[in-house]
Tab-separated table of C-alpha atoms and ligand atoms in Angstrom:
chain	number	residue	atom	x	y	z
A	1	MET	CA	0.000	0.000	0.000
A	2	SER	CA	1.327	3.440	-0.953
A	3	ARG	CA	2.557	5.644	1.853
A	4	ARG	CA	2.683	8.685	-0.345
A	5	PRO	CA	1.520	11.896	1.287
A	6	ASP	CA	-1.824	13.289	0.136
A	7	PRO	CA	-1.230	16.571	-1.779
A	8	ARG	CA	-4.244	18.021	0.067
A	9	THR	CA	-2.432	17.728	3.386
A	10	TYR	CA	1.211	17.850	2.237
A	11	ASP	CA	3.283	20.067	4.509
A	12	LEU	CA	4.643	22.822	2.253
A	13	ASP	CA	5.994	24.845	5.191
A	14	ARG	CA	8.143	21.940	6.264
A	15	LEU	CA	9.511	21.577	2.745
A	16	ARG	CA	10.127	25.343	2.663
A	17	ALA	CA	12.068	25.186	5.940
A	18	GLU	CA	14.176	22.321	4.575
A	19	VAL	CA	15.108	24.027	1.326
A	20	LEU	CA	15.812	27.341	3.085
A	21	ALA	CA	18.876	25.576	4.484
A	22	GLU	CA	20.314	25.429	0.917
A	23	ASP	CA	22.395	28.543	0.594
A	24	GLY	CA	24.154	28.344	-2.798
A	25	GLY	CA	23.518	30.429	-5.909
A	26	GLU	CA	23.560	34.059	-6.958
A	27	VAL	CA	20.729	36.549	-7.305
A	28	HIS	CA	20.382	37.710	-10.944
A	29	ASP	CA	21.509	41.307	-11.442
A	30	SER	CA	20.443	42.302	-14.978
A	31	ILE	CA	18.131	45.029	-13.612
A	32	PRO	CA	18.216	46.790	-10.222
A	33	GLN	CA	14.883	45.330	-9.062
A	34	LEU	CA	16.210	41.771	-9.461
A	35	ALA	CA	19.615	42.590	-7.972
A	36	GLU	CA	17.882	43.960	-4.854
A	37	ALA	CA	15.751	40.830	-4.324
A	38	ASP	CA	15.846	39.317	-0.843
A	39	SER	CA	17.983	36.176	-1.183
A	40	GLY	CA	16.136	34.685	1.811
A	41	PHE	CA	12.744	34.898	0.107
A	42	CYS	CA	11.218	31.458	-0.481
A	43	ALA	CA	7.638	30.455	-1.254
A	44	LEU	CA	5.833	27.368	-2.530
A	45	ALA	CA	2.284	26.700	-3.701
A	46	ILE	CA	0.362	23.899	-5.378
A	47	ALA	CA	-2.982	24.021	-7.196
A	48	LEU	CA	-5.020	20.831	-7.321
A	49	PRO	CA	-7.718	19.438	-9.657
A	50	ASP	CA	-10.504	20.260	-7.193
A	51	GLY	CA	-9.592	23.962	-7.392
A	52	SER	CA	-7.948	24.081	-3.984
A	53	VAL	CA	-4.685	25.995	-3.689
A	54	ARG	CA	-2.259	25.192	-0.890
A	55	SER	CA	0.713	27.326	-0.014
A	56	SER	CA	3.638	27.971	2.308
A	57	ALA	CA	4.602	31.151	4.108
A	58	GLN	CA	5.387	34.070	1.745
A	59	ALA	CA	3.172	32.644	-1.032
A	60	ASP	CA	1.414	36.020	-1.246
A	61	VAL	CA	4.655	37.982	-1.767
A	62	ARG	CA	4.744	39.349	-5.316
A	63	PHE	CA	7.642	39.213	-7.762
A	64	SER	CA	8.037	39.788	-11.505
A	65	VAL	CA	7.207	36.636	-13.420
A	66	GLN	CA	10.165	36.976	-15.846
A	67	SER	CA	10.667	33.900	-18.024
A	68	ALA	CA	8.040	31.864	-16.208
A	69	VAL	CA	5.705	33.833	-18.492
A	70	LYS	CA	7.065	32.128	-21.623
A	71	PRO	CA	4.817	29.021	-21.637
A	72	PHE	CA	1.775	31.273	-21.341
A	73	LEU	CA	2.931	33.604	-24.128
A	74	PHE	CA	3.404	30.509	-26.297
A	75	ALA	CA	-0.106	29.318	-25.394
A	76	LEU	CA	-1.646	32.682	-26.280
A	77	ALA	CA	0.319	32.867	-29.547
A	78	LEU	CA	-0.768	29.345	-30.531
A	79	PHE	CA	-4.376	30.186	-29.753
A	80	ASP	CA	-4.415	33.603	-31.419
A	81	THR	CA	-2.674	32.387	-34.606
A	82	ASP	CA	-4.690	29.178	-34.785
A	83	GLY	CA	-1.497	27.135	-34.573
A	84	GLU	CA	0.509	29.153	-37.120
A	85	ALA	CA	2.979	30.000	-34.342
A	86	LEU	CA	4.246	26.425	-34.716
A	87	ASP	CA	5.426	27.248	-38.248
A	88	ARG	CA	7.132	30.429	-37.105
A	89	ILE	CA	9.085	29.049	-34.112
A	90	GLY	CA	11.104	25.852	-33.661
A	91	ILE	CA	10.518	23.454	-30.780
A	92	GLU	CA	13.977	21.971	-30.360
A	93	PRO	CA	16.093	22.403	-27.230
A	94	THR	CA	19.210	24.527	-27.712
A	95	GLY	CA	21.570	23.378	-24.968
A	96	GLU	CA	22.396	27.064	-24.623
A	97	ALA	CA	21.632	29.904	-22.237
A	98	PHE	CA	18.290	31.729	-22.250
A	99	ASP	CA	19.609	34.783	-24.073
A	100	ALA	CA	21.976	33.138	-26.581
A	101	ILE	CA	22.202	35.225	-29.760
A	102	LYS	CA	21.345	32.387	-32.061
A	103	LEU	CA	18.528	31.416	-34.421
A	104	GLU	CA	17.709	28.086	-36.073
A	105	SER	CA	20.155	27.533	-38.911
A	106	GLY	CA	18.579	27.519	-42.348
A	107	THR	CA	15.242	29.032	-41.292
A	108	GLY	CA	16.174	32.065	-39.178
A	109	ARG	CA	13.395	31.057	-36.776
A	110	PRO	CA	13.846	31.213	-33.016
A	111	PRO	CA	14.884	27.737	-31.832
A	112	ASN	CA	12.026	27.359	-29.336
A	113	PRO	CA	9.508	29.501	-27.415
A	114	MET	CA	11.204	29.011	-24.022
A	115	VAL	CA	14.368	30.991	-24.885
A	116	ASN	CA	14.317	34.757	-25.271
A	117	ALA	CA	14.322	34.771	-29.088
A	118	GLY	CA	11.213	32.595	-29.117
A	119	ALA	CA	9.408	34.573	-26.433
A	120	LEU	CA	10.096	37.847	-28.235
A	121	LEU	CA	8.334	36.309	-31.224
A	122	THR	CA	5.414	34.704	-29.345
A	123	ALA	CA	4.753	38.056	-27.633
A	124	ALA	CA	4.684	39.648	-31.085
A	125	LEU	CA	2.273	37.010	-32.412
A	126	VAL	CA	-0.557	37.535	-29.928
A	127	ASP	CA	-3.545	39.462	-31.220
A	128	GLY	CA	-3.275	43.248	-31.332
A	129	ASP	CA	-2.457	45.893	-33.913
A	130	ASP	CA	0.016	47.779	-31.746
A	131	VAL	CA	2.054	47.537	-28.557
A	132	ALA	CA	-0.788	48.701	-26.289
A	133	ALA	CA	-3.276	46.234	-27.766
A	134	ARG	CA	-0.864	43.294	-27.467
A	135	ASP	CA	-0.011	44.323	-23.878
A	136	GLU	CA	-3.689	44.342	-23.037
A	137	ARG	CA	-4.318	40.958	-24.657
A	138	ILE	CA	-1.340	39.433	-22.824
A	139	LEU	CA	-2.356	40.839	-19.443
A	140	ALA	CA	-5.932	39.619	-19.900
A	141	GLY	CA	-4.694	36.177	-21.014
A	142	LEU	CA	-2.260	35.815	-18.119
A	143	SER	CA	-4.983	36.912	-15.697
A	144	ALA	CA	-7.274	34.190	-17.052
A	145	PHE	CA	-4.522	31.614	-16.498
A	146	ALA	CA	-4.060	32.896	-12.929
A	147	GLY	CA	-7.766	33.286	-12.206
A	148	ARG	CA	-7.305	36.829	-10.950
A	149	ALA	CA	-6.455	40.297	-12.302
A	150	LEU	CA	-2.697	40.688	-12.623
A	151	GLU	CA	-0.760	43.909	-13.103
A	152	VAL	CA	2.554	45.086	-14.513
A	153	ASP	CA	5.419	46.480	-12.402
A	154	GLU	CA	6.064	49.595	-14.505
A	155	GLU	CA	9.606	50.126	-13.214
A	156	VAL	CA	10.602	46.568	-14.030
A	157	ALA	CA	9.017	46.887	-17.487
A	158	ARG	CA	10.922	50.123	-18.140
A	159	ASP	CA	14.271	48.694	-17.046
A	160	GLU	CA	13.767	45.409	-18.897
A	161	HIS	CA	13.111	47.454	-22.037
A	162	LEU	CA	15.991	49.896	-21.488
A	163	LEU	CA	18.618	47.433	-20.286
A	164	GLY	CA	17.710	44.362	-22.328
A	165	ASP	CA	20.500	44.785	-24.881
A	166	ARG	CA	20.596	41.118	-25.826
A	167	ASN	CA	16.836	41.128	-26.387
A	168	HIS	CA	17.187	44.150	-28.691
A	169	ALA	CA	19.978	42.297	-30.528
A	170	LEU	CA	17.798	39.186	-30.917
A	171	ALA	CA	14.853	41.224	-32.174
A	172	HIS	CA	17.026	42.968	-34.775
A	173	LEU	CA	18.479	39.645	-35.868
A	174	MET	CA	14.968	38.236	-36.359
A	175	ARG	CA	13.996	41.351	-38.326
A	176	ALA	CA	17.041	40.817	-40.557
A	177	GLU	CA	15.976	37.189	-41.108
A	178	GLY	CA	12.396	38.237	-41.864
A	179	THR	CA	10.987	36.136	-39.032
A	180	LEU	CA	9.915	39.089	-36.851
A	181	ARG	CA	7.329	41.230	-38.597
A	182	VAL	CA	6.801	43.999	-36.040
A	183	SER	CA	9.518	46.550	-35.246
A	184	ALA	CA	12.360	45.318	-33.069
A	185	ASP	CA	11.657	47.945	-30.417
A	186	ASP	CA	7.950	47.092	-30.307
A	187	ALA	CA	8.790	43.410	-29.866
A	188	VAL	CA	11.135	44.138	-26.946
A	189	ALA	CA	8.603	46.518	-25.366
A	190	VAL	CA	5.823	43.917	-25.324
A	191	TYR	CA	8.093	41.121	-24.103
A	192	ALA	CA	9.561	43.389	-21.382
A	193	ARG	CA	6.068	44.174	-20.084
A	194	ALA	CA	5.136	40.493	-20.084
A	195	CYS	CA	8.246	39.684	-18.013
A	196	ALA	CA	7.306	42.488	-15.602
A	197	VAL	CA	3.871	41.100	-14.732
A	198	LEU	CA	3.610	40.637	-10.968
A	199	VAL	CA	2.552	37.264	-9.606
A	200	ASP	CA	2.854	35.479	-6.293
A	201	ALA	CA	3.482	31.768	-5.801
A	202	GLU	CA	-0.250	31.035	-5.521
A	203	ALA	CA	-1.093	32.791	-8.797
A	204	LEU	CA	1.792	31.074	-10.595
A	205	ALA	CA	0.742	27.659	-9.273
A	206	VAL	CA	-2.770	28.182	-10.676
A	207	MET	CA	-1.253	29.228	-14.016
A	208	GLY	CA	0.776	26.012	-14.086
A	209	ALA	CA	-2.294	24.001	-13.106
A	210	THR	CA	-4.321	25.483	-15.954
A	211	LEU	CA	-1.785	24.013	-18.392
A	212	ALA	CA	-1.618	20.751	-16.429
A	213	PHE	CA	-5.398	20.340	-16.645
A	214	GLY	CA	-5.802	20.726	-20.403
A	215	GLY	CA	-6.120	24.523	-20.464
A	216	ARG	CA	-8.964	24.657	-17.933
A	217	ASN	CA	-8.362	26.811	-14.867
A	218	PRO	CA	-9.245	24.542	-11.902
A	219	VAL	CA	-10.162	27.526	-9.691
A	220	THR	CA	-12.425	29.506	-12.035
A	221	GLY	CA	-13.481	26.650	-14.324
A	222	GLU	CA	-12.661	28.800	-17.384
A	223	GLN	CA	-11.311	27.004	-20.455
A	224	VAL	CA	-8.489	29.480	-21.095
A	225	VAL	CA	-6.962	27.686	-24.097
A	226	PRO	CA	-8.005	24.451	-25.836
A	227	ALA	CA	-6.578	21.156	-24.578
A	228	ASP	CA	-4.406	20.634	-27.682
A	229	VAL	CA	-2.750	24.017	-27.107
A	230	ALA	CA	-2.048	23.158	-23.458
A	231	ARG	CA	-0.578	19.815	-24.495
A	232	ASP	CA	1.745	21.456	-27.039
A	233	VAL	CA	2.920	23.968	-24.446
A	234	VAL	CA	3.561	21.388	-21.727
A	235	SER	CA	5.468	19.213	-24.227
A	236	VAL	CA	7.842	22.073	-25.005
A	237	MET	CA	8.204	22.932	-21.309
A	238	ALA	CA	9.383	19.347	-20.803
A	239	THR	CA	12.097	19.563	-23.442
A	240	CYS	CA	13.151	23.219	-23.324
A	241	GLY	CA	11.793	24.821	-20.126
A	242	VAL	CA	14.988	24.858	-18.084
A	243	TYR	CA	17.282	26.048	-20.907
A	244	ASP	CA	20.591	24.196	-21.043
A	245	GLY	CA	19.652	22.432	-17.785
A	246	SER	CA	16.481	20.836	-19.259
A	247	GLY	CA	17.861	17.302	-19.566
A	248	ARG	CA	19.141	17.248	-16.010
A	249	TRP	CA	15.861	18.713	-14.793
A	250	MET	CA	13.720	16.087	-16.510
A	251	ARG	CA	15.845	13.262	-15.178
A	252	ALA	CA	15.918	14.531	-11.604
A	253	VAL	CA	12.493	16.185	-11.234
A	254	GLY	CA	10.570	14.772	-14.198
A	255	VAL	CA	7.893	17.475	-14.273
A	256	PRO	CA	7.496	19.899	-17.217
A	257	ALA	CA	8.513	23.315	-15.898
A	258	LYS	CA	9.762	26.778	-16.737
A	259	SER	CA	12.484	28.543	-14.778
A	260	SER	CA	13.105	32.278	-14.607
A	261	VAL	CA	15.683	34.799	-13.459
A	262	SER	CA	13.439	36.025	-10.632
A	263	GLY	CA	14.003	32.582	-9.092
A	264	ALA	CA	10.479	31.391	-9.844
A	265	ILE	CA	9.763	28.000	-11.363
A	266	VAL	CA	6.305	27.062	-12.621
A	267	LEU	CA	5.548	23.346	-12.869
A	268	SER	CA	2.764	21.556	-14.742
A	269	ALA	CA	2.362	17.901	-13.752
A	270	PRO	CA	-0.218	16.701	-16.312
A	271	GLY	CA	-3.503	15.747	-14.685
A	272	ARG	CA	-1.977	15.959	-11.223
A	273	LEU	CA	-1.234	19.522	-10.158
A	274	GLY	CA	0.313	22.877	-10.937
A	275	ALA	CA	3.020	24.215	-8.666
A	276	ALA	CA	5.205	27.246	-8.172
A	277	VAL	CA	8.399	27.473	-6.206
A	278	VAL	CA	10.328	30.707	-5.875
A	279	SER	CA	13.580	31.784	-4.280
A	280	PRO	CA	15.947	34.269	-5.975
A	281	PRO	CA	19.452	32.695	-5.792
A	282	LEU	CA	20.147	30.938	-9.117
A	283	ASP	CA	22.487	28.160	-10.219
A	284	GLY	CA	24.632	28.313	-13.357
A	285	TYR	CA	21.648	27.360	-15.570
A	286	GLY	CA	19.550	30.286	-14.312
A	287	THR	CA	17.420	27.975	-12.159
A	288	SER	CA	16.564	28.725	-8.545
A	289	VAL	CA	18.758	26.580	-6.290
A	290	ARG	CA	16.071	26.201	-3.624
A	291	GLY	CA	13.373	25.956	-6.276
A	292	HIS	CA	15.145	23.030	-7.886
A	293	ALA	CA	15.616	21.294	-4.522
A	294	ALA	CA	11.963	21.857	-3.574
A	295	SER	CA	10.703	20.653	-6.963
A	296	ARG	CA	12.742	17.499	-6.776
A	297	ARG	CA	11.519	16.752	-3.305
A	298	LEU	CA	7.889	17.492	-4.200
A	299	SER	CA	8.121	15.245	-7.257
A	300	ASP	CA	9.737	12.482	-5.245
A	301	ASP	CA	7.297	12.707	-2.341
A	302	LEU	CA	4.128	12.952	-4.455
A	303	GLY	CA	5.268	10.615	-7.260
A	304	LEU	CA	5.026	13.263	-9.996
A	305	HIS	CA	7.819	12.134	-12.352
A	306	VAL	CA	6.093	11.808	-15.735
A	307	PHE	CA	8.317	8.928	-16.812
A	308	GLY	CA	7.629	6.724	-13.872
A	309	ASP	CA	6.916	6.562	-10.285
A	310	THR	CA	9.697	4.697	-8.542
A	311	GLY	CA	7.345	3.542	-5.786
A	312	GLU	CA	7.751	4.696	-2.224
A	313	PRO	CA	9.307	8.101	-1.537
A	314	THR	CA	13.008	7.319	-1.747
A	315	GLY	CA	14.528	9.973	0.471
A	316	MET	CA	17.587	9.395	-1.726
A	317	PRO	CA	20.109	12.170	-2.170
A	318	ALA	CA	19.851	14.112	-5.435
A	319	PRO	CA	21.421	12.280	-8.387
A	320	ARG	CA	24.712	13.572	-9.760
A	321	ASP	CA	24.158	16.506	-12.106
B	1	LIG	N1	13.420	39.213	-18.629
B	1	LIG	C1	14.516	38.272	-18.671
B	1	LIG	C2	15.290	38.504	-19.946
B	1	LIG	O1	14.715	38.607	-20.975
B	1	LIG	C3	13.960	36.884	-18.594
B	1	LIG	C4	15.004	35.804	-18.594
B	1	LIG	C5	14.671	34.666	-17.628
B	1	LIG	O2	13.859	34.833	-16.723
B	1	LIG	O3	15.295	33.580	-17.777
B	1	LIG	O4	16.483	38.598	-19.926
């Protein structure tokens, strides 16, 4: 008989206290708001099929979503273009960092929607004739995923736009290749605002759950995107969501996820739950050190690995990376 803990009573505060003991990693410093993040901040939340949301301490503390927004931008682009986004963006992992200045050879397309080149393009593909209209569509779409009205941190959006030199470079490169059809500056502006949307761990867990449950938000009951869109997005999260650390992540944690430089990770365990873990210090792959440890433990304890449940919780040390 399984001794697995029930997710409805799983002790997230105990897990939080355990991972708080991990003290490696560096806070990302690309913009002042990220550099000033509290390295001791740590929050966890899970959203379950019955619409219940369970959380640890600090799960109502807000942070900018950063790259954890990318799966949702991809979902909105797929929906708004009726799948054409799949012709405009690759879906192969790169084995390179999130902001590598590189496009798919031969096509000039972004390699996948989970790296910056791809997210600049998905943000440009959502419905809207100009920057303001696309911003509005994205904010409304993200709010539907979260089941509550979200807002943009204007200072973060401004600094992401001003200081995102590599994003400007990628947008110009895609213009030169003919794959980006809005102006480079407009593309960076929309993407910067999407990265600057404020969420907390609870909201991000519900967003992940909406993808995990076939595009239907388990809290509001709204079908935000069709099930085939959600399946495409979760598939690409599995292969590309943790950048050049995606293979290691899938082996160790085994749950489709997206990392981000704010230290947030959103997880979508198909049919099981959505989760968010956040703590700012990052490892060399741009993944939260505590977030990775918490995700691995959660997956192990609740049997979430998509390629097989090894049976009882192992309590084994993390495998070699
Ligand atoms: N806004 C960040 C950037 O474009 C997102 C990167 C990330 O979170 O991995 O550089």
